[in-house]
PDB file of C-alpha atoms in Angstrom:
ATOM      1  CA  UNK A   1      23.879  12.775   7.868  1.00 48.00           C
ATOM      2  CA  UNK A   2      20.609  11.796   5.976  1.00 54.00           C
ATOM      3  CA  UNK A   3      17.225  12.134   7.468  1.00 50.00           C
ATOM      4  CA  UNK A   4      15.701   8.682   8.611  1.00 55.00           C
ATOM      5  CA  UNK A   5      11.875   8.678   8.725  1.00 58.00           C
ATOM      6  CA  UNK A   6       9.800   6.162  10.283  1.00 64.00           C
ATOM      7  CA  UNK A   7       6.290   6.740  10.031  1.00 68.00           C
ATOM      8  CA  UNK A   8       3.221   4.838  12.108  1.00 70.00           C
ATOM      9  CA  UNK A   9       0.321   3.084  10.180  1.00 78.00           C
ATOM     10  CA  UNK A  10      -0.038   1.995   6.381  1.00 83.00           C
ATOM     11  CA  UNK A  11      -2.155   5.191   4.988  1.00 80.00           C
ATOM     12  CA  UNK A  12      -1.619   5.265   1.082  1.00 82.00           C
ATOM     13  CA  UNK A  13       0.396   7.878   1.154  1.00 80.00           C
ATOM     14  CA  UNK A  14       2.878   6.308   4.046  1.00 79.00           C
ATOM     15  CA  UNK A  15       3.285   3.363   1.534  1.00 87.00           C
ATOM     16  CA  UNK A  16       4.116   5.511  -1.419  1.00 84.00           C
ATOM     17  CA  UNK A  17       6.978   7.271   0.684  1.00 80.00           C
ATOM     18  CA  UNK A  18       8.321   3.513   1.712  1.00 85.00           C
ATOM     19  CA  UNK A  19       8.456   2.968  -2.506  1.00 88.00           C
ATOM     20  CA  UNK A  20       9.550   6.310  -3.013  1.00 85.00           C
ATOM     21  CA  UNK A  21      12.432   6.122  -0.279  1.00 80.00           C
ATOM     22  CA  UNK A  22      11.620   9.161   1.605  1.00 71.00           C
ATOM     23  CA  UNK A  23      10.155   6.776   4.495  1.00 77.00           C
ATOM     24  CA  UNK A  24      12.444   3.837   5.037  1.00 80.00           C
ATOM     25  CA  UNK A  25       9.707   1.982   7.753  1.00 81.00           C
ATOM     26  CA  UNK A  26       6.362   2.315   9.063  1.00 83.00           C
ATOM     27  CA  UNK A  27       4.903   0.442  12.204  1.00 82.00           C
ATOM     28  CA  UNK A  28       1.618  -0.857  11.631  1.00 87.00           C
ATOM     29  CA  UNK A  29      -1.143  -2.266  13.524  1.00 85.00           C
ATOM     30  CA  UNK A  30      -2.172  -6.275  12.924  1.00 83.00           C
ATOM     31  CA  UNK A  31      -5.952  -5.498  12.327  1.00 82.00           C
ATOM     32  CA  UNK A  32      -6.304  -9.224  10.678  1.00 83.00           C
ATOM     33  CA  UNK A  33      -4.947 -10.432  13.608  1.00 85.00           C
ATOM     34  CA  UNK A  34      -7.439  -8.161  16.123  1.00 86.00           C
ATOM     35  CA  UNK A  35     -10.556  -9.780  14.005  1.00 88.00           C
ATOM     36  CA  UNK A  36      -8.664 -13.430  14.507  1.00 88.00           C
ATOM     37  CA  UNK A  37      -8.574 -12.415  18.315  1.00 89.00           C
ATOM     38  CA  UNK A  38     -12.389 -11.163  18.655  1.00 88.00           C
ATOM     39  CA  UNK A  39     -13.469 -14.632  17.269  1.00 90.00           C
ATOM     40  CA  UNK A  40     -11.332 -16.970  19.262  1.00 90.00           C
ATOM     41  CA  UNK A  41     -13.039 -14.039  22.097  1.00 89.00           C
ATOM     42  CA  UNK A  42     -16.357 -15.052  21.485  1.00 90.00           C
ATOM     43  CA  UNK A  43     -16.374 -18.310  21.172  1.00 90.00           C
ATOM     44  CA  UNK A  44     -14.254 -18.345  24.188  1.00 89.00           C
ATOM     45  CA  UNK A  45     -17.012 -16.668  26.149  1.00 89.00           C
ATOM     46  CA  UNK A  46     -19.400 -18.652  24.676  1.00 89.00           C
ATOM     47  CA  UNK A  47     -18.529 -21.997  26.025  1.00 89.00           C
ATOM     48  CA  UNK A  48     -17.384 -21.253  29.053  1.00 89.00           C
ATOM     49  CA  UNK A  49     -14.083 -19.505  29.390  1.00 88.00           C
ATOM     50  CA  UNK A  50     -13.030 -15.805  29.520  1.00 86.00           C
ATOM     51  CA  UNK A  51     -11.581 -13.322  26.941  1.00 80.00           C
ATOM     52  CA  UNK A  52      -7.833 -12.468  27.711  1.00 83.00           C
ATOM     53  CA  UNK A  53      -6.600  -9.587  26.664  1.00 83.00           C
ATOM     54  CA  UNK A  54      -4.017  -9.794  23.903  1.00 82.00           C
ATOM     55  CA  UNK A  55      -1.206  -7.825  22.480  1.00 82.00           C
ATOM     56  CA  UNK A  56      -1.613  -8.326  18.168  1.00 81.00           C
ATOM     57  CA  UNK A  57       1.469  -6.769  18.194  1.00 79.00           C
ATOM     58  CA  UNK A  58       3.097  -4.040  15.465  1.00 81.00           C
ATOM     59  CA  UNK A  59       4.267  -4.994  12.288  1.00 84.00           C
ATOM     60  CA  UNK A  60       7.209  -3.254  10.830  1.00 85.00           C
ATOM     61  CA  UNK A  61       6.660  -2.734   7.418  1.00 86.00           C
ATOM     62  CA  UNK A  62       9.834  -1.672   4.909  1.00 87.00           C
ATOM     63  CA  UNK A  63      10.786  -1.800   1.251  1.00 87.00           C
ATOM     64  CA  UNK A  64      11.525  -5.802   1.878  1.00 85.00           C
ATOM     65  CA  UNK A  65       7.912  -7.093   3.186  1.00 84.00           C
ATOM     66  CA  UNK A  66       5.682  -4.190   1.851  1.00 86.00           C
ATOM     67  CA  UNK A  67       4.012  -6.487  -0.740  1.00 83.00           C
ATOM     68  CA  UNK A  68       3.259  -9.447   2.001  1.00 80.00           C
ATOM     69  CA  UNK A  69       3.265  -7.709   4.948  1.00 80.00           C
ATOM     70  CA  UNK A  70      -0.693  -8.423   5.715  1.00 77.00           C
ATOM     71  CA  UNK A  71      -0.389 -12.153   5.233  1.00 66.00           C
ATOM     72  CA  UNK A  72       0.042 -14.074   8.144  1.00 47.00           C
ATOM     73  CA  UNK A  73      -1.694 -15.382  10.964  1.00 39.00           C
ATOM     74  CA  UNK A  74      -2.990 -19.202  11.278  1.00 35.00           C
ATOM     75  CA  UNK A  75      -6.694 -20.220  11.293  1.00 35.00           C
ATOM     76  CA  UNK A  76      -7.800 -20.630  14.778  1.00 43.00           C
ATOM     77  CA  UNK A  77      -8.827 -24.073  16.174  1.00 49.00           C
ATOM     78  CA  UNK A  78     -11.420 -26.169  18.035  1.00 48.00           C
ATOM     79  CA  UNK A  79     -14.675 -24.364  17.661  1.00 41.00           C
ATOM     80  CA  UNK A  80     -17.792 -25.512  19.219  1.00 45.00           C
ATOM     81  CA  UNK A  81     -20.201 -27.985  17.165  1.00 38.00           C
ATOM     82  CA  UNK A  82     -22.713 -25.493  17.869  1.00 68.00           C
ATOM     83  CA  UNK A  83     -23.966 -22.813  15.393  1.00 85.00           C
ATOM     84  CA  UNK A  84     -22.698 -19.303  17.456  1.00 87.00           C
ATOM     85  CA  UNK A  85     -23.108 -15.688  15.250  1.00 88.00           C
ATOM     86  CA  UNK A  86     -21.286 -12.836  16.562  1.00 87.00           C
ATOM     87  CA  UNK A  87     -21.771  -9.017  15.765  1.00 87.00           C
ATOM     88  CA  UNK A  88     -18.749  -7.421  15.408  1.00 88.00           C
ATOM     89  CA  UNK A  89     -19.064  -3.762  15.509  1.00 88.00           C
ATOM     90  CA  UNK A  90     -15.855  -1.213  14.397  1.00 87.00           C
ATOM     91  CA  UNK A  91     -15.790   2.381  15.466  1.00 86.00           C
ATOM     92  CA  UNK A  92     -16.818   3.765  11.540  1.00 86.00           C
ATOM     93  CA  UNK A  93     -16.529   2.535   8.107  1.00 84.00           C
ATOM     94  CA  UNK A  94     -12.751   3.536   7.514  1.00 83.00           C
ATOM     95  CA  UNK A  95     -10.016   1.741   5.435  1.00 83.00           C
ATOM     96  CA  UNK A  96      -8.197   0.457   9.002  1.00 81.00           C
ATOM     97  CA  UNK A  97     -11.655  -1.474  10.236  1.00 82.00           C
ATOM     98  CA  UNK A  98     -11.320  -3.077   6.452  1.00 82.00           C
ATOM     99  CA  UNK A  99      -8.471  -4.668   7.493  1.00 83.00           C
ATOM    100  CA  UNK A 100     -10.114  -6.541  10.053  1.00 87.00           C
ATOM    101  CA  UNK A 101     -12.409  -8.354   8.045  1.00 88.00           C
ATOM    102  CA  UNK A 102      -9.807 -10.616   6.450  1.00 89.00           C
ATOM    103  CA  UNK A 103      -9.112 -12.147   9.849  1.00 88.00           C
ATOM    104  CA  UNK A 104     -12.927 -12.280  10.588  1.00 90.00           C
ATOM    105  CA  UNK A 105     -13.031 -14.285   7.866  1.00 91.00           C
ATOM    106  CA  UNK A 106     -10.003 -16.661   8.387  1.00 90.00           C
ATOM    107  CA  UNK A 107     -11.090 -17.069  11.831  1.00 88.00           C
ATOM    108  CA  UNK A 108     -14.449 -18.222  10.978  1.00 91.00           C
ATOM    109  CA  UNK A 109     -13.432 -20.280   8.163  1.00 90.00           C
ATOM    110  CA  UNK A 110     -11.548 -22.415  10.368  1.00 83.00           C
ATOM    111  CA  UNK A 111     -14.371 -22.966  12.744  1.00 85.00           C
ATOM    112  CA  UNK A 112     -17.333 -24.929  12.054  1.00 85.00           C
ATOM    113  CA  UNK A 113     -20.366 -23.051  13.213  1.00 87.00           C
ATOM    114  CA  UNK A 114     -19.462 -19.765  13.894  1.00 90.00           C
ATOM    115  CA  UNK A 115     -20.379 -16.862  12.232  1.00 90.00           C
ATOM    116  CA  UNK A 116     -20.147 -13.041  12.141  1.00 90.00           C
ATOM    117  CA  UNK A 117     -22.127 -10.453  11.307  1.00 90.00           C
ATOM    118  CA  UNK A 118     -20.139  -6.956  10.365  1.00 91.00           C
ATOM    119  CA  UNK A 119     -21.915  -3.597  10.805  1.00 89.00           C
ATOM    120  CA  UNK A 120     -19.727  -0.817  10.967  1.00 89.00           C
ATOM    121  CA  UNK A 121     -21.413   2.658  11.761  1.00 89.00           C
ATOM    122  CA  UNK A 122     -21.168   5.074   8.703  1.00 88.00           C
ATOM    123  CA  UNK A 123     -20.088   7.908  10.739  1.00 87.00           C
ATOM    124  CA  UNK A 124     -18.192   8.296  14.297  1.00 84.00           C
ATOM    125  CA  UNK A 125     -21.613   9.654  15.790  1.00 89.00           C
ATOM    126  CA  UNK A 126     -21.877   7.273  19.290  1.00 91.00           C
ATOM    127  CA  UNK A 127     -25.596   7.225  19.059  1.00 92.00           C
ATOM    128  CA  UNK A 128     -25.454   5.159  15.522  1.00 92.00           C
ATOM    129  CA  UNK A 129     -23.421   2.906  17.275  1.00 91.00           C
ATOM    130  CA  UNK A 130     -25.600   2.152  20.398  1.00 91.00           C
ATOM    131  CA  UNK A 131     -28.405   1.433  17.614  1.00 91.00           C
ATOM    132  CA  UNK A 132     -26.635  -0.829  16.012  1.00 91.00           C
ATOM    133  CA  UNK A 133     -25.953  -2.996  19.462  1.00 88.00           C
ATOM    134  CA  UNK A 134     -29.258  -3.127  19.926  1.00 89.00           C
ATOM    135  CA  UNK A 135     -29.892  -4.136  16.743  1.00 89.00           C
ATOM    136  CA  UNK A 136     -27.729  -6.783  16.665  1.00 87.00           C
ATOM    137  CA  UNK A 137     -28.394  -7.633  20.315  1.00 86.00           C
ATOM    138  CA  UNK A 138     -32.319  -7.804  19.098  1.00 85.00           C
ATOM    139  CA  UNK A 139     -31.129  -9.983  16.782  1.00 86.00           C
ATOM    140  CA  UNK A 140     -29.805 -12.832  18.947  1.00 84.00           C
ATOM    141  CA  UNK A 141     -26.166 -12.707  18.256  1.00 86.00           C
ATOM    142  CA  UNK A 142     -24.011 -15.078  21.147  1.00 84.00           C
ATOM    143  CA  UNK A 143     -21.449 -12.040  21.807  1.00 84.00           C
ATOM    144  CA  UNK A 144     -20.398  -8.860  20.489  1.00 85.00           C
ATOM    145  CA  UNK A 145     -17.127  -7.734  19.249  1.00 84.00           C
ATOM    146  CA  UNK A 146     -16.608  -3.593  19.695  1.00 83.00           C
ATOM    147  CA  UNK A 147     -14.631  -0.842  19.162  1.00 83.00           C
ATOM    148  CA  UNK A 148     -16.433   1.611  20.863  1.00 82.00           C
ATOM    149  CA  UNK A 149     -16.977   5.424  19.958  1.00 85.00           C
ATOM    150  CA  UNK A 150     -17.337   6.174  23.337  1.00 83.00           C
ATOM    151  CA  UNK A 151     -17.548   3.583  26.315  1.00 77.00           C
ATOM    152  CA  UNK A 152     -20.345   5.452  28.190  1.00 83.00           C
ATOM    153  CA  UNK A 153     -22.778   5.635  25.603  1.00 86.00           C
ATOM    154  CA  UNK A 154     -22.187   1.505  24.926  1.00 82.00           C
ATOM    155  CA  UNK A 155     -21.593   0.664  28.403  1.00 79.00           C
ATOM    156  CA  UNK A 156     -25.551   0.434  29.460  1.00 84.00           C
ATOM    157  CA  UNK A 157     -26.089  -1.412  26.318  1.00 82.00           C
ATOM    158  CA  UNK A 158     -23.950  -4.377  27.103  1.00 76.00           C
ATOM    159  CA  UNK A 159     -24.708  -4.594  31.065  1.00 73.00           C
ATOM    160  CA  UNK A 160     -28.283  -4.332  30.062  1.00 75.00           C
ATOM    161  CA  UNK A 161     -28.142  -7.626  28.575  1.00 70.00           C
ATOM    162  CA  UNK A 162     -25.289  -9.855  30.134  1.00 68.00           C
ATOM    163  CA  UNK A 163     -24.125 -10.683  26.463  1.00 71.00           C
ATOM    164  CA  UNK A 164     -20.430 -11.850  25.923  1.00 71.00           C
ATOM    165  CA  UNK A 165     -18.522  -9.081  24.509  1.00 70.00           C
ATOM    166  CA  UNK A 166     -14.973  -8.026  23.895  1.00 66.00           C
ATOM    167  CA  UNK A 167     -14.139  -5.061  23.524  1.00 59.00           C
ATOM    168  CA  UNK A 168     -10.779  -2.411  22.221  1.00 62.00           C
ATOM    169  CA  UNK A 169     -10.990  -0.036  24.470  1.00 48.00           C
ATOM    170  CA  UNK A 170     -12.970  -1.583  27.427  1.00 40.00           C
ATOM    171  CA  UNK A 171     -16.184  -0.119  28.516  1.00 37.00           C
ATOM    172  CA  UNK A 172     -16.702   0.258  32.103  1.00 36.00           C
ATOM    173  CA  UNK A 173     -19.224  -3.154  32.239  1.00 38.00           C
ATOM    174  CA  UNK A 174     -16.722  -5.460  30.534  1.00 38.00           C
ATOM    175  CA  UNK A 175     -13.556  -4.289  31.900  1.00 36.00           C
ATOM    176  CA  UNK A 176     -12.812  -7.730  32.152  1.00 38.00           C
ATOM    177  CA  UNK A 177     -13.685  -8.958  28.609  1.00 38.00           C
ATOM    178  CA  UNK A 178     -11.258  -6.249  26.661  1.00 37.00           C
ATOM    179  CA  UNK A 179      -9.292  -7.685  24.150  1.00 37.00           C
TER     180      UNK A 179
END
């Protein structure tokens, strides 16, 4: 019988094989939705309540949805009158952490005073990460939202300074907090 291939993730190249028809699926993450959730996160711990952790889900992507397949999610509601600015902080600068920033931006659209402030590390070295948290700690922000390199090296970081964070791929501190 013929050879069915389903593949994980949307790399170029995975894509191309979907149009070619050498890959008939792919499962992907829902990275707009993850930078939706970290939002709704923030502001959650911001005004009181907690961060829940929460499944985004796959997406499978074939030959029928591969042209819409990142549209999607609705704006989140009932922000705080308050002005809140959040750091959000990706592993490294790579295509997947791009992703995110779409639903960043939809869930801050849809909520009047919030903000976020994006700095992604240029390389996956943990130590340019923990300078940017304190940087952006330093700065004031009302939470953090983290993917971090490595959860010891961010851990003291975020227990130094009781800030609301949440976090994929929980450090140690905020075990509670990981979304």
């Amino acid at each position: 019988g013929d050879l069915v291939v389903v593949a994980f993730d949307d790399f170029e190249d995975t894509l191309k094989g979907i149009r070619d028809g050498y890959i008939q699926a792919t499962m992907v993450q829902r990275p707009k939705q993850m930078g939706i959730d970290v939002i709704e996160g923030l502001v959650a711990l911001n005004t009181g309540g907690a961060a829940e952790s929460v499944d985004t889900g796959i997406t499978v992507v074939t030959m029928d949805n591969i042209d819409t397949y990142k549209t999607g999610a609705a704006p989140a509601e009932g922000a705080p009158k308050e002005k809140l600015v959040f750091g959000v902080v990706p592993k490294i600068t790579h295509p997947f952490y791009d992703d995110v920033l779409p639903g960043l931006e939809e869930a801050t659209a849809g909520m009047e005073g919030v903000e976020y402030q994006w700095i992604a590390p240029p390389t996956g070295n943990p130590a340019e990460q923990v300078q940017i948290l304190e940087d952006v700690i330093n700065k004031g922000v009302d939470g953090i939202g983290l993917a971090p390199l490595e959860a010891a090296s961010v851990e003291p970081v975020i227990a130094a300074d009781d800030i609301p964070a949440t976090l994929n791929g929980a450090a140690p501190h905020n075990a509670e907090n990981a979304a």
